Amino acid sequence: MTVIYDRVALIGLGLIASSMFWGIRRAGLASEVSGFARSKATRDTAREIGLCDRVCDNMADAVREADLVVLCVPVGAMGAVAAEIAPHLKPGATVTDVGSVKRSVIEAVAPHLPDTVQFVPGHPLAGTEHSGPRSGFASLFDNRWCLLVPTEHSDAAAVARLRSFWEGLGSNVGEMDADHHDLVLAVTSHAPHLIAYTMVGVADDLGRVTDSEVIKYSAAGFRDFTRIAASDPVMWRDVFLTNKDATLEILGRFTEELFALQRAIRTGDGPHLQEYFTRTRAIRRGIIEAGQDTDAPNFGRGTVQK
Ligand code: NAP
């Protein structure tokens, strides 16, 4: 049990914040955790399930004494939240966030914060398709990366302390600049989500034609798409609105590759298809060797259905 910050405030009480709270409890990383969510329903749920030591009815009370303030709201809401908490922050406090996009969050948040606090943006690369205060669990961040994205004003001691905090939550911690982060995440997360949303949309259209056969005979590949496409609509709307350039860049490349594969199928170019799929299979092996996923068939879910 090592307390890294005496008091932590979580603003927004959904999947990420609730997982952070249970992780903080598990490792004893703070003496007190306060929390705030905008809706009474979420605050009531938080009180009912013991999420946070103190659930506050306004943001000012939640952050006033906090040594670490974590913004856990959708990316598009970060700026307004920063403006509201700014006058109430304790001098010497660190403000961080968990937003999935970094450049736009920095631009939205930094101008509101006083010079007396440190701003160290962050992004845990961990999540599920569930959301809300009941969806969190302590092990969400175990062995997952958390990327810290210090600004030019972040001081090294504040970054090091936040690093220890995330390590205490079970994460491996890396550092990146904001633009690089946004490009990497466009490749690894944002574009794949958009592709999953599209594929499920296409199947839904077909489903209407084939009277729900798409669901009934849903095979492993498609079921994985539906899991991804069940992710929170507001969060993902904001990701695409705020990581527009990088996502469009990657989707442009994706479309070119798709056309090349389409041509290979049309012209019966087996060697091209086989070479391509051999290369992609090696990438999957690399992910498993890096410990970022299981090599159990069907992600360890039991029966494999192709
Ligand atoms: P979530 O479960 O949907 O919770 C979001 C929280 O933000 C809720 O407490 C909600 O309040 C609050 N909120 C929503 N809109 C708001 C607004 N306009 N103003 C103030 N508060 C608002 O979301 P989450 O999955 O924890 O995501 C939170 C952040 O983590 C996002 O920035 C997301 O990009 C990032 N992130 C998510 C994942 C993931 O896989 N889910 C992974 C890494 C990072 P109410 O409950 O009162 O509506």
PDB file of N, CA, C and O in Angstrom, residues 106-177:
ATOM      1  N   ILE A 106      -5.762  18.748 -25.132  1.00  0.00           N
ATOM      2  CA  ILE A 106      -4.785  19.740 -24.644  1.00  0.00           C
ATOM      3  C   ILE A 106      -5.247  21.145 -25.038  1.00  0.00           C
ATOM      4  O   ILE A 106      -5.247  22.067 -24.220  1.00  0.00           O
ATOM      5  N   GLU A 107      -5.680  21.287 -26.289  1.00  0.00           N
ATOM      6  CA  GLU A 107      -6.117  22.611 -26.750  1.00  0.00           C
ATOM      7  C   GLU A 107      -7.364  23.086 -26.005  1.00  0.00           C
ATOM      8  O   GLU A 107      -7.542  24.269 -25.761  1.00  0.00           O
ATOM      9  N   ALA A 108      -8.221  22.138 -25.620  1.00  0.00           N
ATOM     10  CA  ALA A 108      -9.469  22.523 -24.945  1.00  0.00           C
ATOM     11  C   ALA A 108      -9.259  22.783 -23.450  1.00  0.00           C
ATOM     12  O   ALA A 108      -9.922  23.644 -22.868  1.00  0.00           O
ATOM     13  N   VAL A 109      -8.332  22.056 -22.841  1.00  0.00           N
ATOM     14  CA  VAL A 109      -8.197  22.115 -21.373  1.00  0.00           C
ATOM     15  C   VAL A 109      -7.143  23.138 -20.925  1.00  0.00           C
ATOM     16  O   VAL A 109      -7.395  23.962 -20.029  1.00  0.00           O
ATOM     17  N   ALA A 110      -5.953  23.077 -21.534  1.00  0.00           N
ATOM     18  CA  ALA A 110      -4.811  23.864 -21.038  1.00  0.00           C
ATOM     19  C   ALA A 110      -5.124  25.360 -20.842  1.00  0.00           C
ATOM     20  O   ALA A 110      -4.753  25.930 -19.813  1.00  0.00           O
ATOM     21  N   PRO A 111      -5.812  26.015 -21.781  1.00  0.00           N
ATOM     22  CA  PRO A 111      -6.023  27.461 -21.612  1.00  0.00           C
ATOM     23  C   PRO A 111      -6.818  27.827 -20.356  1.00  0.00           C
ATOM     24  O   PRO A 111      -6.728  28.950 -19.873  1.00  0.00           O
ATOM     25  N   HIS A 112      -7.591  26.886 -19.828  1.00  0.00           N
ATOM     26  CA  HIS A 112      -8.414  27.204 -18.658  1.00  0.00           C
ATOM     27  C   HIS A 112      -7.658  27.065 -17.334  1.00  0.00           C
ATOM     28  O   HIS A 112      -8.082  27.592 -16.317  1.00  0.00           O
ATOM     29  N   LEU A 113      -6.560  26.295 -17.333  1.00  0.00           N
ATOM     30  CA  LEU A 113      -5.953  25.936 -16.047  1.00  0.00           C
ATOM     31  C   LEU A 113      -4.997  27.016 -15.547  1.00  0.00           C
ATOM     32  O   LEU A 113      -4.240  27.592 -16.335  1.00  0.00           O
ATOM     33  N   PRO A 114      -5.018  27.292 -14.235  1.00  0.00           N
ATOM     34  CA  PRO A 114      -4.107  28.303 -13.695  1.00  0.00           C
ATOM     35  C   PRO A 114      -2.655  27.795 -13.688  1.00  0.00           C
ATOM     36  O   PRO A 114      -2.425  26.581 -13.699  1.00  0.00           O
ATOM     37  N   ASP A 115      -1.683  28.728 -13.640  1.00  0.00           N
ATOM     38  CA  ASP A 115      -0.256  28.347 -13.624  1.00  0.00           C
ATOM     39  C   ASP A 115       0.125  27.579 -12.363  1.00  0.00           C
ATOM     40  O   ASP A 115       1.184  26.970 -12.305  1.00  0.00           O
ATOM     41  N   THR A 116      -0.732  27.646 -11.356  1.00  0.00           N
ATOM     42  CA  THR A 116      -0.408  27.018 -10.063  1.00  0.00           C
ATOM     43  C   THR A 116      -0.634  25.504 -10.077  1.00  0.00           C
ATOM     44  O   THR A 116      -0.341  24.834  -9.096  1.00  0.00           O
ATOM     45  N   VAL A 117      -1.174  24.966 -11.170  1.00  0.00           N
ATOM     46  CA  VAL A 117      -1.361  23.509 -11.226  1.00  0.00           C
ATOM     47  C   VAL A 117      -0.573  22.932 -12.413  1.00  0.00           C
ATOM     48  O   VAL A 117      -0.228  23.646 -13.349  1.00  0.00           O
ATOM     49  N   GLN A 118      -0.290  21.649 -12.328  1.00  0.00           N
ATOM     50  CA  GLN A 118       0.399  20.927 -13.401  1.00  0.00           C
ATOM     51  C   GLN A 118      -0.640  20.201 -14.247  1.00  0.00           C
ATOM     52  O   GLN A 118      -1.552  19.592 -13.698  1.00  0.00           O
ATOM     53  N   PHE A 119      -0.480  20.271 -15.567  1.00  0.00           N
ATOM     54  CA  PHE A 119      -1.383  19.515 -16.447  1.00  0.00           C
ATOM     55  C   PHE A 119      -0.549  18.447 -17.156  1.00  0.00           C
ATOM     56  O   PHE A 119       0.401  18.759 -17.876  1.00  0.00           O
ATOM     57  N   VAL A 120      -0.891  17.189 -16.893  1.00  0.00           N
ATOM     58  CA  VAL A 120      -0.195  16.057 -17.530  1.00  0.00           C
ATOM     59  C   VAL A 120      -1.249  15.146 -18.172  1.00  0.00           C
ATOM     60  O   VAL A 120      -1.816  14.277 -17.512  1.00  0.00           O
ATOM     61  N   PRO A 121      -1.534  15.363 -19.466  1.00  0.00           N
ATOM     62  CA  PRO A 121      -2.556  14.535 -20.116  1.00  0.00           C
ATOM     63  C   PRO A 121      -2.153  13.056 -20.153  1.00  0.00           C
ATOM     64  O   PRO A 121      -0.956  12.738 -20.148  1.00  0.00           O
ATOM     65  N   GLY A 122      -3.156  12.188 -20.196  1.00  0.00           N
ATOM     66  CA  GLY A 122      -2.874  10.742 -20.237  1.00  0.00           C
ATOM     67  C   GLY A 122      -3.956   9.994 -20.991  1.00  0.00           C
ATOM     68  O   GLY A 122      -5.019  10.550 -21.313  1.00  0.00           O
ATOM     69  N   HIS A 123      -3.658   8.744 -21.293  1.00  0.00           N
ATOM     70  CA  HIS A 123      -4.650   7.893 -21.977  1.00  0.00           C
ATOM     71  C   HIS A 123      -4.367   6.428 -21.679  1.00  0.00           C
ATOM     72  O   HIS A 123      -3.405   5.859 -22.212  1.00  0.00           O
ATOM     73  N   PRO A 124      -5.183   5.799 -20.818  1.00  0.00           N
ATOM     74  CA  PRO A 124      -5.020   4.360 -20.601  1.00  0.00           C
ATOM     75  C   PRO A 124      -5.550   3.584 -21.802  1.00  0.00           C
ATOM     76  O   PRO A 124      -6.683   3.815 -22.234  1.00  0.00           O
ATOM     77  N   LEU A 125      -4.722   2.705 -22.353  1.00  0.00           N
ATOM     78  CA  LEU A 125      -5.169   1.929 -23.528  1.00  0.00           C
ATOM     79  C   LEU A 125      -5.862   0.666 -23.028  1.00  0.00           C
ATOM     80  O   LEU A 125      -5.365  -0.445 -23.166  1.00  0.00           O
ATOM     81  N   ALA A 126      -6.986   0.877 -22.406  1.00  0.00           N
ATOM     82  CA  ALA A 126      -7.740  -0.236 -21.829  1.00  0.00           C
ATOM     83  C   ALA A 126      -9.189   0.173 -21.802  1.00  0.00           C
ATOM     84  O   ALA A 126      -9.503   1.329 -21.522  1.00  0.00           O
ATOM     85  N   GLY A 127     -10.064  -0.753 -22.098  1.00  0.00           N
ATOM     86  CA  GLY A 127     -11.484  -0.415 -22.069  1.00  0.00           C
ATOM     87  C   GLY A 127     -12.306  -1.633 -22.387  1.00  0.00           C
ATOM     88  O   GLY A 127     -11.767  -2.723 -22.652  1.00  0.00           O
ATOM     89  N   THR A 128     -13.590  -1.467 -22.334  1.00  0.00           N
ATOM     90  CA  THR A 128     -14.509  -2.520 -22.759  1.00  0.00           C
ATOM     91  C   THR A 128     -15.621  -1.803 -23.521  1.00  0.00           C
ATOM     92  O   THR A 128     -15.630  -0.572 -23.592  1.00  0.00           O
ATOM     93  N   GLU A 129     -16.576  -2.567 -24.022  1.00  0.00           N
ATOM     94  CA  GLU A 129     -17.703  -1.948 -24.729  1.00  0.00           C
ATOM     95  C   GLU A 129     -18.775  -1.481 -23.753  1.00  0.00           C
ATOM     96  O   GLU A 129     -19.792  -0.925 -24.157  1.00  0.00           O
ATOM     97  N   HIS A 130     -18.564  -1.704 -22.443  1.00  0.00           N
ATOM     98  CA  HIS A 130     -19.561  -1.291 -21.458  1.00  0.00           C
ATOM     99  C   HIS A 130     -19.258   0.116 -20.956  1.00  0.00           C
ATOM    100  O   HIS A 130     -18.123   0.563 -20.988  1.00  0.00           O
ATOM    101  N   SER A 131     -20.277   0.784 -20.459  1.00  0.00           N
ATOM    102  CA  SER A 131     -20.035   2.114 -19.912  1.00  0.00           C
ATOM    103  C   SER A 131     -20.884   2.316 -18.663  1.00  0.00           C
ATOM    104  O   SER A 131     -21.712   1.472 -18.321  1.00  0.00           O
ATOM    105  N   GLY A 132     -20.629   3.425 -17.983  1.00  0.00           N
ATOM    106  CA  GLY A 132     -21.397   3.753 -16.788  1.00  0.00           C
ATOM    107  C   GLY A 132     -20.712   3.318 -15.500  1.00  0.00           C
ATOM    108  O   GLY A 132     -19.739   2.561 -15.519  1.00  0.00           O
ATOM    109  N   PRO A 133     -21.246   3.781 -14.364  1.00  0.00           N
ATOM    110  CA  PRO A 133     -20.576   3.587 -13.068  1.00  0.00           C
ATOM    111  C   PRO A 133     -20.489   2.132 -12.599  1.00  0.00           C
ATOM    112  O   PRO A 133     -19.617   1.791 -11.810  1.00  0.00           O
ATOM    113  N   ARG A 134     -21.396   1.292 -13.107  1.00  0.00           N
ATOM    114  CA  ARG A 134     -21.360  -0.119 -12.667  1.00  0.00           C
ATOM    115  C   ARG A 134     -20.397  -0.964 -13.490  1.00  0.00           C
ATOM    116  O   ARG A 134     -20.209  -2.145 -13.189  1.00  0.00           O
ATOM    117  N   SER A 135     -19.818  -0.392 -14.541  1.00  0.00           N
ATOM    118  CA  SER A 135     -19.062  -1.234 -15.487  1.00  0.00           C
ATOM    119  C   SER A 135     -17.587  -1.409 -15.121  1.00  0.00           C
ATOM    120  O   SER A 135     -16.891  -2.220 -15.727  1.00  0.00           O
ATOM    121  N   GLY A 136     -17.115  -0.667 -14.119  1.00  0.00           N
ATOM    122  CA  GLY A 136     -15.682  -0.691 -13.827  1.00  0.00           C
ATOM    123  C   GLY A 136     -15.238  -1.888 -13.007  1.00  0.00           C
ATOM    124  O   GLY A 136     -16.025  -2.498 -12.288  1.00  0.00           O
ATOM    125  N   PHE A 137     -13.941  -2.222 -13.127  1.00  0.00           N
ATOM    126  CA  PHE A 137     -13.360  -3.293 -12.316  1.00  0.00           C
ATOM    127  C   PHE A 137     -11.872  -2.999 -12.137  1.00  0.00           C
ATOM    128  O   PHE A 137     -11.223  -2.410 -13.012  1.00  0.00           O
ATOM    129  N   ALA A 138     -11.339  -3.458 -10.994  1.00  0.00           N
ATOM    130  CA  ALA A 138      -9.986  -3.056 -10.573  1.00  0.00           C
ATOM    131  C   ALA A 138      -8.893  -3.503 -11.526  1.00  0.00           C
ATOM    132  O   ALA A 138      -7.865  -2.840 -11.647  1.00  0.00           O
ATOM    133  N   SER A 139      -9.107  -4.611 -12.222  1.00  0.00           N
ATOM    134  CA  SER A 139      -8.003  -5.152 -13.031  1.00  0.00           C
ATOM    135  C   SER A 139      -7.998  -4.630 -14.474  1.00  0.00           C
ATOM    136  O   SER A 139      -7.206  -5.085 -15.285  1.00  0.00           O
ATOM    137  N   LEU A 140      -8.867  -3.660 -14.778  1.00  0.00           N
ATOM    138  CA  LEU A 140      -8.962  -3.196 -16.176  1.00  0.00           C
ATOM    139  C   LEU A 140      -7.602  -2.779 -16.746  1.00  0.00           C
ATOM    140  O   LEU A 140      -7.307  -3.015 -17.907  1.00  0.00           O
ATOM    141  N   PHE A 141      -6.779  -2.145 -15.904  1.00  0.00           N
ATOM    142  CA  PHE A 141      -5.529  -1.577 -16.435  1.00  0.00           C
ATOM    143  C   PHE A 141      -4.333  -2.514 -16.299  1.00  0.00           C
ATOM    144  O   PHE A 141      -3.233  -2.168 -16.708  1.00  0.00           O
ATOM    145  N   ASP A 142      -4.554  -3.685 -15.706  1.00  0.00           N
ATOM    146  CA  ASP A 142      -3.441  -4.601 -15.470  1.00  0.00           C
ATOM    147  C   ASP A 142      -2.755  -4.969 -16.773  1.00  0.00           C
ATOM    148  O   ASP A 142      -3.398  -5.453 -17.714  1.00  0.00           O
ATOM    149  N   ASN A 143      -1.442  -4.717 -16.793  1.00  0.00           N
ATOM    150  CA  ASN A 143      -0.620  -5.102 -17.939  1.00  0.00           C
ATOM    151  C   ASN A 143      -1.033  -4.421 -19.249  1.00  0.00           C
ATOM    152  O   ASN A 143      -0.689  -4.891 -20.325  1.00  0.00           O
ATOM    153  N   ARG A 144      -1.802  -3.334 -19.137  1.00  0.00           N
ATOM    154  CA  ARG A 144      -2.176  -2.535 -20.317  1.00  0.00           C
ATOM    155  C   ARG A 144      -1.298  -1.290 -20.328  1.00  0.00           C
ATOM    156  O   ARG A 144      -0.842  -0.846 -19.281  1.00  0.00           O
ATOM    157  N   TRP A 145      -1.133  -0.709 -21.491  1.00  0.00           N
ATOM    158  CA  TRP A 145      -0.352   0.524 -21.558  1.00  0.00           C
ATOM    159  C   TRP A 145      -1.176   1.724 -21.119  1.00  0.00           C
ATOM    160  O   TRP A 145      -2.379   1.783 -21.374  1.00  0.00           O
ATOM    161  N   CYS A 146      -0.502   2.641 -20.461  1.00  0.00           N
ATOM    162  CA  CYS A 146      -1.080   3.972 -20.255  1.00  0.00           C
ATOM    163  C   CYS A 146      -0.077   4.950 -20.848  1.00  0.00           C
ATOM    164  O   CYS A 146       1.100   4.941 -20.469  1.00  0.00           O
ATOM    165  N   LEU A 147      -0.529   5.767 -21.787  1.00  0.00           N
ATOM    166  CA  LEU A 147       0.380   6.737 -22.411  1.00  0.00           C
ATOM    167  C   LEU A 147       0.220   8.095 -21.742  1.00  0.00           C
ATOM    168  O   LEU A 147      -0.902   8.614 -21.655  1.00  0.00           O
ATOM    169  N   LEU A 148       1.323   8.647 -21.273  1.00  0.00           N
ATOM    170  CA  LEU A 148       1.305  10.015 -20.755  1.00  0.00           C
ATOM    171  C   LEU A 148       1.796  10.922 -21.876  1.00  0.00           C
ATOM    172  O   LEU A 148       2.723  10.575 -22.617  1.00  0.00           O
ATOM    173  N   VAL A 149       1.136  12.074 -21.974  1.00  0.00           N
ATOM    174  CA  VAL A 149       1.439  12.996 -23.066  1.00  0.00           C
ATOM    175  C   VAL A 149       1.719  14.370 -22.454  1.00  0.00           C
ATOM    176  O   VAL A 149       0.878  15.273 -22.521  1.00  0.00           O
ATOM    177  N   PRO A 150       2.905  14.527 -21.830  1.00  0.00           N
ATOM    178  CA  PRO A 150       3.197  15.799 -21.156  1.00  0.00           C
ATOM    179  C   PRO A 150       3.201  16.954 -22.150  1.00  0.00           C
ATOM    180  O   PRO A 150       3.559  16.758 -23.323  1.00  0.00           O
ATOM    181  N   THR A 151       2.790  18.124 -21.699  1.00  0.00           N
ATOM    182  CA  THR A 151       2.877  19.313 -22.550  1.00  0.00           C
ATOM    183  C   THR A 151       4.243  19.953 -22.302  1.00  0.00           C
ATOM    184  O   THR A 151       4.981  19.513 -21.422  1.00  0.00           O
ATOM    185  N   GLU A 152       4.546  21.010 -23.044  1.00  0.00           N
ATOM    186  CA  GLU A 152       5.876  21.628 -22.842  1.00  0.00           C
ATOM    187  C   GLU A 152       5.983  22.256 -21.451  1.00  0.00           C
ATOM    188  O   GLU A 152       7.078  22.552 -20.986  1.00  0.00           O
ATOM    189  N   HIS A 153       4.838  22.461 -20.781  1.00  0.00           N
ATOM    190  CA  HIS A 153       4.878  23.077 -19.449  1.00  0.00           C
ATOM    191  C   HIS A 153       4.854  22.044 -18.317  1.00  0.00           C
ATOM    192  O   HIS A 153       4.984  22.412 -17.150  1.00  0.00           O
ATOM    193  N   SER A 154       4.658  20.768 -18.629  1.00  0.00           N
ATOM    194  CA  SER A 154       4.543  19.771 -17.544  1.00  0.00           C
ATOM    195  C   SER A 154       5.905  19.592 -16.876  1.00  0.00           C
ATOM    196  O   SER A 154       6.911  19.392 -17.557  1.00  0.00           O
ATOM    197  N   ASP A 155       5.919  19.623 -15.538  1.00  0.00           N
ATOM    198  CA  ASP A 155       7.221  19.450 -14.903  1.00  0.00           C
ATOM    199  C   ASP A 155       7.519  17.982 -14.649  1.00  0.00           C
ATOM    200  O   ASP A 155       6.627  17.151 -14.490  1.00  0.00           O
ATOM    201  N   ALA A 156       8.821  17.657 -14.690  1.00  0.00           N
ATOM    202  CA  ALA A 156       9.251  16.250 -14.699  1.00  0.00           C
ATOM    203  C   ALA A 156       8.789  15.517 -13.441  1.00  0.00           C
ATOM    204  O   ALA A 156       8.415  14.340 -13.508  1.00  0.00           O
ATOM    205  N   ALA A 157       8.776  16.214 -12.296  1.00  0.00           N
ATOM    206  CA  ALA A 157       8.384  15.547 -11.044  1.00  0.00           C
ATOM    207  C   ALA A 157       6.898  15.171 -11.096  1.00  0.00           C
ATOM    208  O   ALA A 157       6.501  14.095 -10.638  1.00  0.00           O
ATOM    209  N   ALA A 158       6.090  16.076 -11.673  1.00  0.00           N
ATOM    210  CA  ALA A 158       4.643  15.778 -11.770  1.00  0.00           C
ATOM    211  C   ALA A 158       4.403  14.599 -12.701  1.00  0.00           C
ATOM    212  O   ALA A 158       3.547  13.745 -12.437  1.00  0.00           O
ATOM    213  N   VAL A 159       5.176  14.522 -13.784  1.00  0.00           N
ATOM    214  CA  VAL A 159       5.026  13.407 -14.729  1.00  0.00           C
ATOM    215  C   VAL A 159       5.446  12.098 -14.047  1.00  0.00           C
ATOM    216  O   VAL A 159       4.754  11.076 -14.152  1.00  0.00           O
ATOM    217  N   ALA A 160       6.560  12.140 -13.315  1.00  0.00           N
ATOM    218  CA  ALA A 160       7.068  10.929 -12.652  1.00  0.00           C
ATOM    219  C   ALA A 160       6.071  10.423 -11.609  1.00  0.00           C
ATOM    220  O   ALA A 160       5.863   9.205 -11.467  1.00  0.00           O
ATOM    221  N   ARG A 161       5.442  11.365 -10.905  1.00  0.00           N
ATOM    222  CA  ARG A 161       4.465  10.957  -9.881  1.00  0.00           C
ATOM    223  C   ARG A 161       3.234  10.308 -10.522  1.00  0.00           C
ATOM    224  O   ARG A 161       2.722   9.298 -10.038  1.00  0.00           O
ATOM    225  N   LEU A 162       2.777  10.896 -11.627  1.00  0.00           N
ATOM    226  CA  LEU A 162       1.620  10.319 -12.315  1.00  0.00           C
ATOM    227  C   LEU A 162       1.980   8.943 -12.893  1.00  0.00           C
ATOM    228  O   LEU A 162       1.160   8.018 -12.901  1.00  0.00           O
ATOM    229  N   ARG A 163       3.216   8.820 -13.340  1.00  0.00           N
ATOM    230  CA  ARG A 163       3.683   7.514 -13.844  1.00  0.00           C
ATOM    231  C   ARG A 163       3.577   6.462 -12.730  1.00  0.00           C
ATOM    232  O   ARG A 163       3.051   5.360 -12.940  1.00  0.00           O
ATOM    233  N   SER A 164       4.040   6.814 -11.515  1.00  0.00           N
ATOM    234  CA  SER A 164       3.975   5.855 -10.398  1.00  0.00           C
ATOM    235  C   SER A 164       2.526   5.479 -10.094  1.00  0.00           C
ATOM    236  O   SER A 164       2.222   4.334  -9.753  1.00  0.00           O
ATOM    237  N   PHE A 165       1.644   6.472 -10.207  1.00  0.00           N
ATOM    238  CA  PHE A 165       0.223   6.232  -9.944  1.00  0.00           C
ATOM    239  C   PHE A 165      -0.334   5.192 -10.915  1.00  0.00           C
ATOM    240  O   PHE A 165      -0.980   4.221 -10.514  1.00  0.00           O
ATOM    241  N   TRP A 166      -0.059   5.380 -12.211  1.00  0.00           N
ATOM    242  CA  TRP A 166      -0.578   4.428 -13.207  1.00  0.00           C
ATOM    243  C   TRP A 166       0.082   3.062 -13.061  1.00  0.00           C
ATOM    244  O   TRP A 166      -0.563   2.027 -13.268  1.00  0.00           O
ATOM    245  N   GLU A 167       1.348   3.060 -12.690  1.00  0.00           N
ATOM    246  CA  GLU A 167       1.998   1.771 -12.439  1.00  0.00           C
ATOM    247  C   GLU A 167       1.311   1.070 -11.266  1.00  0.00           C
ATOM    248  O   GLU A 167       1.099  -0.139 -11.288  1.00  0.00           O
ATOM    249  N   GLY A 168       0.906   1.860 -10.274  1.00  0.00           N
ATOM    250  CA  GLY A 168       0.179   1.299  -9.132  1.00  0.00           C
ATOM    251  C   GLY A 168      -1.168   0.718  -9.532  1.00  0.00           C
ATOM    252  O   GLY A 168      -1.677  -0.214  -8.907  1.00  0.00           O
ATOM    253  N   LEU A 169      -1.751   1.268 -10.622  1.00  0.00           N
ATOM    254  CA  LEU A 169      -3.025   0.721 -11.135  1.00  0.00           C
ATOM    255  C   LEU A 169      -2.793  -0.512 -12.008  1.00  0.00           C
ATOM    256  O   LEU A 169      -3.751  -1.093 -12.523  1.00  0.00           O
ATOM    257  N   GLY A 170      -1.526  -0.867 -12.197  1.00  0.00           N
ATOM    258  CA  GLY A 170      -1.212  -2.098 -12.938  1.00  0.00           C
ATOM    259  C   GLY A 170      -0.709  -1.870 -14.350  1.00  0.00           C
ATOM    260  O   GLY A 170      -0.397  -2.823 -15.061  1.00  0.00           O
ATOM    261  N   SER A 171      -0.642  -0.595 -14.774  1.00  0.00           N
ATOM    262  CA  SER A 171      -0.290  -0.306 -16.172  1.00  0.00           C
ATOM    263  C   SER A 171       1.203  -0.302 -16.422  1.00  0.00           C
ATOM    264  O   SER A 171       1.995  -0.042 -15.518  1.00  0.00           O
ATOM    265  N   ASN A 172       1.549  -0.529 -17.680  1.00  0.00           N
ATOM    266  CA  ASN A 172       2.881  -0.182 -18.175  1.00  0.00           C
ATOM    267  C   ASN A 172       2.740   1.247 -18.699  1.00  0.00           C
ATOM    268  O   ASN A 172       1.762   1.542 -19.387  1.00  0.00           O
ATOM    269  N   VAL A 173       3.694   2.093 -18.381  1.00  0.00           N
ATOM    270  CA  VAL A 173       3.517   3.503 -18.738  1.00  0.00           C
ATOM    271  C   VAL A 173       4.522   3.920 -19.809  1.00  0.00           C
ATOM    272  O   VAL A 173       5.711   3.627 -19.695  1.00  0.00           O
ATOM    273  N   GLY A 174       4.010   4.578 -20.856  1.00  0.00           N
ATOM    274  CA  GLY A 174       4.876   5.117 -21.899  1.00  0.00           C
ATOM    275  C   GLY A 174       4.609   6.612 -22.051  1.00  0.00           C
ATOM    276  O   GLY A 174       3.624   7.126 -21.527  1.00  0.00           O
ATOM    277  N   GLU A 175       5.510   7.307 -22.759  1.00  0.00           N
ATOM    278  CA  GLU A 175       5.302   8.736 -23.016  1.00  0.00           C
ATOM    279  C   GLU A 175       5.360   8.981 -24.516  1.00  0.00           C
ATOM    280  O   GLU A 175       6.110   8.327 -25.225  1.00  0.00           O
ATOM    281  N   MET A 176       4.561   9.912 -24.974  1.00  0.00           N
ATOM    282  CA  MET A 176       4.466  10.219 -26.404  1.00  0.00           C
ATOM    283  C   MET A 176       4.047  11.666 -26.576  1.00  0.00           C
ATOM    284  O   MET A 176       3.425  12.216 -25.673  1.00  0.00           O
ATOM    285  N   ASP A 177       4.366  12.255 -27.734  1.00  0.00           N
ATOM    286  CA  ASP A 177       3.810  13.593 -27.933  1.00  0.00           C
ATOM    287  C   ASP A 177       2.399  13.453 -28.531  1.00  0.00           C
ATOM    288  O   ASP A 177       2.021  12.393 -29.037  1.00  0.00           O
TER     289      ASP A 177
END
